[in-house]
Short mmCIF file of C-alpha atoms in Angstrom, two decimals:
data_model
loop_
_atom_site.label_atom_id
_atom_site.label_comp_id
_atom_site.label_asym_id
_atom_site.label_seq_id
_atom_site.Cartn_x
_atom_site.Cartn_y
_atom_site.Cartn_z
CA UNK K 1497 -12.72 28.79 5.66
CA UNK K 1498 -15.33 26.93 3.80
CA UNK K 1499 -12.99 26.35 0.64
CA UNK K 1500 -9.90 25.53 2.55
CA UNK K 1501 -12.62 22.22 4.18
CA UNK K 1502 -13.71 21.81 0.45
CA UNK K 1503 -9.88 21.56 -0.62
CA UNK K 1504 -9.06 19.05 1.95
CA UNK K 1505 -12.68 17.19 1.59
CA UNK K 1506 -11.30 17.18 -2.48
CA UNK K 1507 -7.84 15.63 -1.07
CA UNK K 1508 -9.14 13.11 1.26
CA UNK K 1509 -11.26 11.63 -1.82
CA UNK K 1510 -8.28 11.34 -3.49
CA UNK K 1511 -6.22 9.67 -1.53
CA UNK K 1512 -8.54 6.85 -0.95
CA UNK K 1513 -8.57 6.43 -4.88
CA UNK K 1514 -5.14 5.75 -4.45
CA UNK K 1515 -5.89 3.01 -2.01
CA UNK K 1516 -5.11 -0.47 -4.00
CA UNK K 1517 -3.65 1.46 -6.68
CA UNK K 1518 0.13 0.24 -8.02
CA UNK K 1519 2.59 1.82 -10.19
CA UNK K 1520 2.69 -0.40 -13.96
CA UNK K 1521 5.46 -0.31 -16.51
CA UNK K 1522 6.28 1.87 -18.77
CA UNK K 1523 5.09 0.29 -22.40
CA UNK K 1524 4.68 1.19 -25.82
CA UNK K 1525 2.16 -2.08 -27.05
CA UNK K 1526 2.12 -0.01 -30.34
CA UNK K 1527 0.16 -3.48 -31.97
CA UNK K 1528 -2.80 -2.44 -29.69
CA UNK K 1529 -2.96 0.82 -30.66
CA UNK K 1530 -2.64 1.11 -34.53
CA UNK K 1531 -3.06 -2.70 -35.69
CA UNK K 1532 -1.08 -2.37 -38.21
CA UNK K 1533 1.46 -1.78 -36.91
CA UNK K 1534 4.50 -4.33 -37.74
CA UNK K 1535 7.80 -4.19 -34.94
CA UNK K 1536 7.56 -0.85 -33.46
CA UNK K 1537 10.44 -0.48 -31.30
CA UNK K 1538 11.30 3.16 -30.21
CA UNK K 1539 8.93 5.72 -29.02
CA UNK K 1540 9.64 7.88 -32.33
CA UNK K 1541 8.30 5.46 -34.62
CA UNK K 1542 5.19 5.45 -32.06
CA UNK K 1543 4.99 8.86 -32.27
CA UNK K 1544 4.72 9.07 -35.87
CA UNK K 1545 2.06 6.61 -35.89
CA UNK K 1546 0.00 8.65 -33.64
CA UNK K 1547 0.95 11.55 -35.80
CA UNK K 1548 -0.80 9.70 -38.75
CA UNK K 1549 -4.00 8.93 -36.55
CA UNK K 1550 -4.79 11.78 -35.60
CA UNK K 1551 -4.62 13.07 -39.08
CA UNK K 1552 -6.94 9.93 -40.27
CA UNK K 1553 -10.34 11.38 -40.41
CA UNK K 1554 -11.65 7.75 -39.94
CA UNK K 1555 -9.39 6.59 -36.87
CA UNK K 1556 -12.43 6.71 -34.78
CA UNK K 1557 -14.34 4.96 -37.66
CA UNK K 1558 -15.43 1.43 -36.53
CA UNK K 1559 -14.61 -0.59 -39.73
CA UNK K 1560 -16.78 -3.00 -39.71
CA UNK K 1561 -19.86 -1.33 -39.47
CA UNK K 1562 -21.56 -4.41 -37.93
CA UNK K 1563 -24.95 -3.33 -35.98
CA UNK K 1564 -25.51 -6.99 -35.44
CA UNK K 1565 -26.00 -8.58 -31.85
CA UNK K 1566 -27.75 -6.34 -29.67
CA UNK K 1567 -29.82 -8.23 -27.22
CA UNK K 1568 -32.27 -5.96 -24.93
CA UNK K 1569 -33.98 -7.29 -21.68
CA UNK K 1570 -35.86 -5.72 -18.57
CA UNK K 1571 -33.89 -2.46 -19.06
CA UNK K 1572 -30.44 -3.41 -20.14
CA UNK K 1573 -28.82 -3.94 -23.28
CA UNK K 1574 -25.57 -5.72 -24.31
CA UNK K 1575 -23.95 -6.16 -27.49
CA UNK K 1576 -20.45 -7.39 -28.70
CA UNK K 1577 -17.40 -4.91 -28.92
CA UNK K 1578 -16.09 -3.73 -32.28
CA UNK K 1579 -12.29 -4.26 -30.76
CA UNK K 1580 -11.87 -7.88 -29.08
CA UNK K 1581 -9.41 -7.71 -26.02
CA UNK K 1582 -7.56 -10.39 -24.76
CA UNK K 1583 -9.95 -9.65 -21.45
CA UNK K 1584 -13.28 -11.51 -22.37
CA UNK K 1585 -15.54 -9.63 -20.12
CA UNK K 1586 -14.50 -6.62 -21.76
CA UNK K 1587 -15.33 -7.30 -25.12
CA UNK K 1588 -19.21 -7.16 -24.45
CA UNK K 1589 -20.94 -3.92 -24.16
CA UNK K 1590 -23.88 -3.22 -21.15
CA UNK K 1591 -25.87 -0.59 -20.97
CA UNK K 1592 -28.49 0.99 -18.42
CA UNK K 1593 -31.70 2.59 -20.11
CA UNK K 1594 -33.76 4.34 -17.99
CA UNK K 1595 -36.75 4.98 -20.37
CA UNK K 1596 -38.79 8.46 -20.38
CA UNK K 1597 -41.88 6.96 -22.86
CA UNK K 1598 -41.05 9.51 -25.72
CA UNK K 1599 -38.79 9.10 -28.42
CA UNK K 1600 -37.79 12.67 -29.11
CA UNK K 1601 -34.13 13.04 -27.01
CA UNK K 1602 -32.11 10.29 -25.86
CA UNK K 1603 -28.69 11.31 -23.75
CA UNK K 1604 -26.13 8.43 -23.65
CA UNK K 1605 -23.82 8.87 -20.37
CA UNK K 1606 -20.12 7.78 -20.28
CA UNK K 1607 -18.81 7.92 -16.54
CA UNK K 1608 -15.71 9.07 -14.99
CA UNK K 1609 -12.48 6.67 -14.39
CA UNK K 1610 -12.76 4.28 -11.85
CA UNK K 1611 -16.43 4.36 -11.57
CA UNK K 1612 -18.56 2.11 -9.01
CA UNK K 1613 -21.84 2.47 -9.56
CA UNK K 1614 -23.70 3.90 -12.65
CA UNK K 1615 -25.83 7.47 -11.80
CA UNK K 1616 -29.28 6.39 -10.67
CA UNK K 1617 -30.11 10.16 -9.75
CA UNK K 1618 -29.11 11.52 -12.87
CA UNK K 1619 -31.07 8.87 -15.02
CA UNK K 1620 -34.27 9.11 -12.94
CA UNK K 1621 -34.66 12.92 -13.22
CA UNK K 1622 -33.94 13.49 -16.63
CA UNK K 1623 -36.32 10.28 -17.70
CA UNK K 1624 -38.96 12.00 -15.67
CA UNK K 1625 -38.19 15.21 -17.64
CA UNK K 1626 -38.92 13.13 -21.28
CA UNK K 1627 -34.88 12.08 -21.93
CA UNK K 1628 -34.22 8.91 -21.74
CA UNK K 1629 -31.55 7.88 -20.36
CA UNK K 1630 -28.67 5.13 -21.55
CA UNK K 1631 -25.68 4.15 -19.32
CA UNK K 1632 -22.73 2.63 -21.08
CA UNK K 1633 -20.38 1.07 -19.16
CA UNK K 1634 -16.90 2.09 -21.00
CA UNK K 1635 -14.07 -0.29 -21.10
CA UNK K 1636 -12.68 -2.21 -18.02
CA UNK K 1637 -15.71 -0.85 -15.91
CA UNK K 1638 -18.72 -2.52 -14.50
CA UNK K 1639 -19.80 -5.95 -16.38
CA UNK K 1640 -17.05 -5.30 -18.29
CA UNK K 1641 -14.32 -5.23 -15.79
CA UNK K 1642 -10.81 -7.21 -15.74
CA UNK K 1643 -11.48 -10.54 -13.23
CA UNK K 1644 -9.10 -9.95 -10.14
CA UNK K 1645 -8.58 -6.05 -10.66
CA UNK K 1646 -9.42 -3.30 -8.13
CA UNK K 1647 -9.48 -0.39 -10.84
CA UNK K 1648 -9.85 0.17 -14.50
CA UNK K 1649 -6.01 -0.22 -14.96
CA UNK K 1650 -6.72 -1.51 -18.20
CA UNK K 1651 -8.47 1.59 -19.25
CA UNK K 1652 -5.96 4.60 -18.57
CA UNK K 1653 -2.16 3.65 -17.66
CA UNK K 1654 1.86 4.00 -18.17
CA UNK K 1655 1.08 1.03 -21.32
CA UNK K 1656 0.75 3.67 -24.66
CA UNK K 1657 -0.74 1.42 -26.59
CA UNK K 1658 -2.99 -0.19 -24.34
CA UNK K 1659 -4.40 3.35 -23.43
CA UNK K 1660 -4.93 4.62 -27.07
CA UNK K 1661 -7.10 1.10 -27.50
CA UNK K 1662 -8.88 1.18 -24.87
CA UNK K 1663 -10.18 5.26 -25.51
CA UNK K 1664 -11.02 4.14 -29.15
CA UNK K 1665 -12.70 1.25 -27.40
CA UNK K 1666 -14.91 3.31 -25.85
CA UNK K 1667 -15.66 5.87 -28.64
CA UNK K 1668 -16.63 2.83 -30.54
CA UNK K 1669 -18.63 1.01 -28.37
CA UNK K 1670 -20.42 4.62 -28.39
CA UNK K 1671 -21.14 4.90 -32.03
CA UNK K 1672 -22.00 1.76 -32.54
CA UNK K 1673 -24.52 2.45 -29.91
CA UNK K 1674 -25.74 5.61 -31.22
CA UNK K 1675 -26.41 4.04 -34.49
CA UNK K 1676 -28.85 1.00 -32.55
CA UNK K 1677 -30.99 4.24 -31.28
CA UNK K 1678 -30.99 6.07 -34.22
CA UNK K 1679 -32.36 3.10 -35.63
CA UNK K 1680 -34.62 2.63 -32.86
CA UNK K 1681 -36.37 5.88 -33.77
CA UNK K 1682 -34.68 8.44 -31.48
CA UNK K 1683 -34.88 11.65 -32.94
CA UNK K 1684 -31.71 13.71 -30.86
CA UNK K 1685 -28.81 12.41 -29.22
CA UNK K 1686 -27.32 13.68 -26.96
CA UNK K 1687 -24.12 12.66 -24.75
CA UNK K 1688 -23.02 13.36 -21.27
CA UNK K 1689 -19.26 13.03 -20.28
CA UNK K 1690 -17.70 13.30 -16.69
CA UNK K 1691 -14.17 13.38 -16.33
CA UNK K 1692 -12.43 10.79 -18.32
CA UNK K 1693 -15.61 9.96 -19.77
CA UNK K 1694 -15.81 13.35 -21.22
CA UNK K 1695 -12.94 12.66 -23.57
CA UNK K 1696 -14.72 9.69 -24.68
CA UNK K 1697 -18.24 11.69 -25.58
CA UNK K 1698 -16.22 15.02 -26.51
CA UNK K 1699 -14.28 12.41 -29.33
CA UNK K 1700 -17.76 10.92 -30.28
CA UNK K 1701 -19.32 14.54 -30.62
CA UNK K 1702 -15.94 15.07 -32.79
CA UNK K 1703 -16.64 12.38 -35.20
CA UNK K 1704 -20.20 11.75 -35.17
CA UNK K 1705 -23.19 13.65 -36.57
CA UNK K 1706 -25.88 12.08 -35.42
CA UNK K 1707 -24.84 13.91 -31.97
CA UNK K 1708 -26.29 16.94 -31.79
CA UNK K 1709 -25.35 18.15 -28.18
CA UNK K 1710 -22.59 17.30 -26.18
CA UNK K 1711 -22.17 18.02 -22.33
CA UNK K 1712 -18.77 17.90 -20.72
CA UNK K 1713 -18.17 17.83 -16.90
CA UNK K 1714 -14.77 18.36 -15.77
CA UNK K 1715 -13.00 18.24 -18.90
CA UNK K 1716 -10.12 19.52 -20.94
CA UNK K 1717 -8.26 19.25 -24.15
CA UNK K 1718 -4.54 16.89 -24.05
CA UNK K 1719 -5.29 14.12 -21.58
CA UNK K 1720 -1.14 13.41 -21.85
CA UNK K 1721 -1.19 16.67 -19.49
CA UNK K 1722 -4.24 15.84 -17.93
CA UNK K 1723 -2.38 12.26 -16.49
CA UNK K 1724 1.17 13.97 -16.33
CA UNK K 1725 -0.56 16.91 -14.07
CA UNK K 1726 -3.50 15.46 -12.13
CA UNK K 1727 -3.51 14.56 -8.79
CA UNK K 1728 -5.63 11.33 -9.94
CA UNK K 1729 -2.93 10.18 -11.72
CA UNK K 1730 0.46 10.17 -9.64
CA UNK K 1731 1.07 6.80 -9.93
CA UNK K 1732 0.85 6.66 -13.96
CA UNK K 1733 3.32 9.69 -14.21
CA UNK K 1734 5.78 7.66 -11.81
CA UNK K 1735 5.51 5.02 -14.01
CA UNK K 1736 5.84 7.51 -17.49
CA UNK K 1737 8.30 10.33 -16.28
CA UNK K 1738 11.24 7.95 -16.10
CA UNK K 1739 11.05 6.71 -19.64
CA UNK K 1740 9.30 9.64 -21.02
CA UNK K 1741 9.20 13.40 -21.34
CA UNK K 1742 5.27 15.05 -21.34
CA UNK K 1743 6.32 16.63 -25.18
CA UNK K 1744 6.77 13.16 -26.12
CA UNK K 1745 3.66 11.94 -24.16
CA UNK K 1746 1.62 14.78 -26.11
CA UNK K 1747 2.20 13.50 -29.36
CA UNK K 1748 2.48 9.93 -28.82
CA UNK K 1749 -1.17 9.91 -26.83
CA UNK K 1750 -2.18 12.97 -29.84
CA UNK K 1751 -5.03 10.87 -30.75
CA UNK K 1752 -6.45 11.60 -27.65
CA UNK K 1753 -6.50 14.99 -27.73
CA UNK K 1754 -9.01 16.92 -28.42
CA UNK K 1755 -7.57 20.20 -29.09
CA UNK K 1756 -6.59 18.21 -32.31
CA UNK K 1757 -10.64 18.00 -32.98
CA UNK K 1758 -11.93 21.74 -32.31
CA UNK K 1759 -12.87 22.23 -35.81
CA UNK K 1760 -14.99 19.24 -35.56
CA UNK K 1761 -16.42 19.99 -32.43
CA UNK K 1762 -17.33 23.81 -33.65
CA UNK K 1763 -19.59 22.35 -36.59
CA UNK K 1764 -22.30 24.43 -36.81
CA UNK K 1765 -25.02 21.79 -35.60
CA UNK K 1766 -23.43 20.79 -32.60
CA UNK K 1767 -24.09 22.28 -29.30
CA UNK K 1768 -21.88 22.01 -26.65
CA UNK K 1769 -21.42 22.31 -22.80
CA UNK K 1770 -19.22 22.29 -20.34
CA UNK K 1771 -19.06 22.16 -16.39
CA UNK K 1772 -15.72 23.00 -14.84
CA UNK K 1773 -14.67 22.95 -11.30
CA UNK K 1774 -12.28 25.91 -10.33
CA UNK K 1775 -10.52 24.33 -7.77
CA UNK K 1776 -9.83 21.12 -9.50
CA UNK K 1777 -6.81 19.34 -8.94
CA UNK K 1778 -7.58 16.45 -11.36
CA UNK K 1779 -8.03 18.24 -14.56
CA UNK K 1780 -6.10 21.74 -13.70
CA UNK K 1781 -8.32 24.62 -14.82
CA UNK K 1782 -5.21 26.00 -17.18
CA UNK K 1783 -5.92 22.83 -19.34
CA UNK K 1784 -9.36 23.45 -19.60
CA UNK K 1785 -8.90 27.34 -19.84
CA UNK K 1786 -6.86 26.66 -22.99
CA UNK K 1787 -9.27 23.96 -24.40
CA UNK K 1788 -12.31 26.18 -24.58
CA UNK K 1789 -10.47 29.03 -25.76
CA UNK K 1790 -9.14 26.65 -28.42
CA UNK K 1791 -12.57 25.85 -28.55
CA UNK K 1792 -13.64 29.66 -29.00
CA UNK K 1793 -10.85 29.80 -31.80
CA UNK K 1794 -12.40 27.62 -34.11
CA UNK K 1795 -15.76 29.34 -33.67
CA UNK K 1796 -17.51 27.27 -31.16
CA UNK K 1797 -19.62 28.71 -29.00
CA UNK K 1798 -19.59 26.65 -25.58
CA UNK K 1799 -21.47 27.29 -22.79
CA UNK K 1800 -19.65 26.99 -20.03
CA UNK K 1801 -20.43 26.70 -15.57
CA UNK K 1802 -17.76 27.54 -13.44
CA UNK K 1803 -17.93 25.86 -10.05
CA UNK K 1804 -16.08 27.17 -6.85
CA UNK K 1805 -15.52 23.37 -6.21
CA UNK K 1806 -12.55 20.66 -6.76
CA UNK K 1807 -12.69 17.16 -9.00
CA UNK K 1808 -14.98 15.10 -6.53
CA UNK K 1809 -16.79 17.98 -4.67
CA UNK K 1810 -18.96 18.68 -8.17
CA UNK K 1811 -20.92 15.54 -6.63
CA UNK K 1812 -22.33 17.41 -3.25
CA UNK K 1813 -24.86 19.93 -2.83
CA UNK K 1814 -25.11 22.68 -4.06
CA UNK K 1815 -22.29 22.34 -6.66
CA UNK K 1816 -24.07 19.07 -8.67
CA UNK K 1817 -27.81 20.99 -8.15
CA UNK K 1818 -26.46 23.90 -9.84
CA UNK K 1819 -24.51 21.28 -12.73
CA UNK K 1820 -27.91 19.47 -13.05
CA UNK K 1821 -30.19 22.57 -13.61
CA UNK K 1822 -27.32 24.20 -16.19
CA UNK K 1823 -27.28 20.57 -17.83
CA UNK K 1824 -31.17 20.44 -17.94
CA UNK K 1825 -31.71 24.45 -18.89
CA UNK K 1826 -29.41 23.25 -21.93
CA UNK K 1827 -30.71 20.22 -22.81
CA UNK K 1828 -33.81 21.41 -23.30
CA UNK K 1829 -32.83 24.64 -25.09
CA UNK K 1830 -32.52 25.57 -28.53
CA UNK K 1831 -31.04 28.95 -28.50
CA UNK K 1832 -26.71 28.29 -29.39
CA UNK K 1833 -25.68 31.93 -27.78
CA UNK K 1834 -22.55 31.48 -25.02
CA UNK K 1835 -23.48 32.03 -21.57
CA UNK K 1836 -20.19 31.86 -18.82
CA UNK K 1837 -21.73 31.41 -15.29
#
């Protein structure tokens, strides 16, 4: 009785995420994606530029290497984007720190889609706890949202191209911060993912090694099947599933995937975690299932929560007390053994 209320508590959420929400065209905008890129026509010649991302080791690589421009005042930091947009807003980075007066662990946060407000809770108990705490608002959220637009449309839709930028966006808005607090003096990083956000923290994990434990919360590994299958998403496959098939969506949005980056995330001085939710209709527990066995494959050695609890029910007691003391028992552990709650 109490799950079939949680299912339709799950459902109701979701259907006033739809509210505003419009179906977009289907586009490849291959220019945005791989700038390089010189009259890319048909969706194969796409493809086999994803293809040859995903085996660039330095895709995620911000080019310029340009630390330059970070202003910090009464809690909040900004500095400029290593991708310019043609959104303005969106090309300056904010973030939230929440500081904890010790610089031995700092956990940068990267939300979920759609986000409204930044997690208050979360950053208060862990800076109590000696983490501090740094809220980065990913692209087309927040400060950095489109002028006009209800959701982060910008951020995750039917436009290929637009999507693949906007992910590498926010993976290097990430590094680029985690350099400025390395440099600071923080001695571990750490980075917390929810949702969409996860695949932008899991890719940072992937590529970065001055991350040495990575937490993701409602996560899996192909985010082509994640859109083409979530409930959350409806409205991008009606825009996709006319002028695509999901085999072509997996390779063309391959980048993304982070199946395609288990042996990085299995390094040997990364720890990882993960929070699922077993009756998630967002990210379908078969996609995570086969990411962490992936995972497992390559020698990693997650530790995983299993919740009784759907996509947006993780947030209410006692589901996102028993996420918070898992995240904090691992945050502040050492020992890299699996444990499966």
């Amino acid at each position: 009785m109490y799950h079939s209320w949680l299912d339709r508590w799950d459902e109701r959420r979701a259907r006033r995420g739809e509210e505003g929400k419009e179906a977009t065209d289907f586009v490849l905008d291959a220019e945005r994606a791989f700038p390089d890129a010189k009259e890319i026509a048909s969706l194969e010649e796409f493809c086999g530029l994803a293809d040859q991302a995903v085996a660039d080791p330095a895709f995620f690589d911000e080019p310029s290497g340009s630390d330059q421009g970070f202003q910090r005042q009464d809690g909040w930091l900004k500095f400029p984007s290593g991708i310019s947009t043609d959104i303005e807003e969106n090309n300056v980075v904010w973030a939230k720190i929440t500081e904890s007066g010790s610089f031995d662990q700092v956990m940068v946060v990267f939300h979920h889609w759609n986000a409204t407000t930044r997690n208050r809770q979360i950053a208060k108990y862990f800076s109590r706890r000696g983490i501090t705490v740094v809220e980065i608002a990913m692209p087309y959220h927040f400060e950095r949202r489109r002028p006009g637009s209800l959701h982060a449309d910008y951020m995750l839709s039917a436009n290929l191209g637009r999507t693949i930028q906007s992910v590498r966006q926010g993976v290097w808005d990430g590094r680029k911060l985690i350099r400025w607090l390395k440099s600071e003096g923080y001695r571990e990083i750490s980075v917390l993912g929810m949702s969409l956000g996860s695949w932008i923290a899991g890719v940072i994990a992937a590529h970065d090694p001055a991350v040495s434990k990575a937490s993701l919360f409602l996560t899996a590994g192909s985010l082509a099947e994640m859109v083409w299958t979530g409930r959350a998403t409806r409205l991008i496959r009606d825009s996709l599933e006319p002028e695509i098939e999901l085999t072509d969506l997996r390779r063309a949005w391959g980048p993304l995937n982070m199946e395609n980056y288990v042996h990085r995330l299995a390094r040997p001085d990364l720890d990882l975690h993960v929070v699922l939710a077993k009756r998630d209709k967002v990210v379908l527990p078969e996609l995570s299932e086969r990411f962490m066995q992936r995972l497992k494959d390559a020698g990693a050695k997650p530790n995983i929560l299993e919740l009784n609890c759907g996509h947006y029910s993780l947030a209410i007691p006692p589901y996102i007390l028993l996420a918070g003391l898992s995240l904090k028992r691992f945050l502040s552990c050492a020992d890299k053994s699996p444990r499966r709650i």
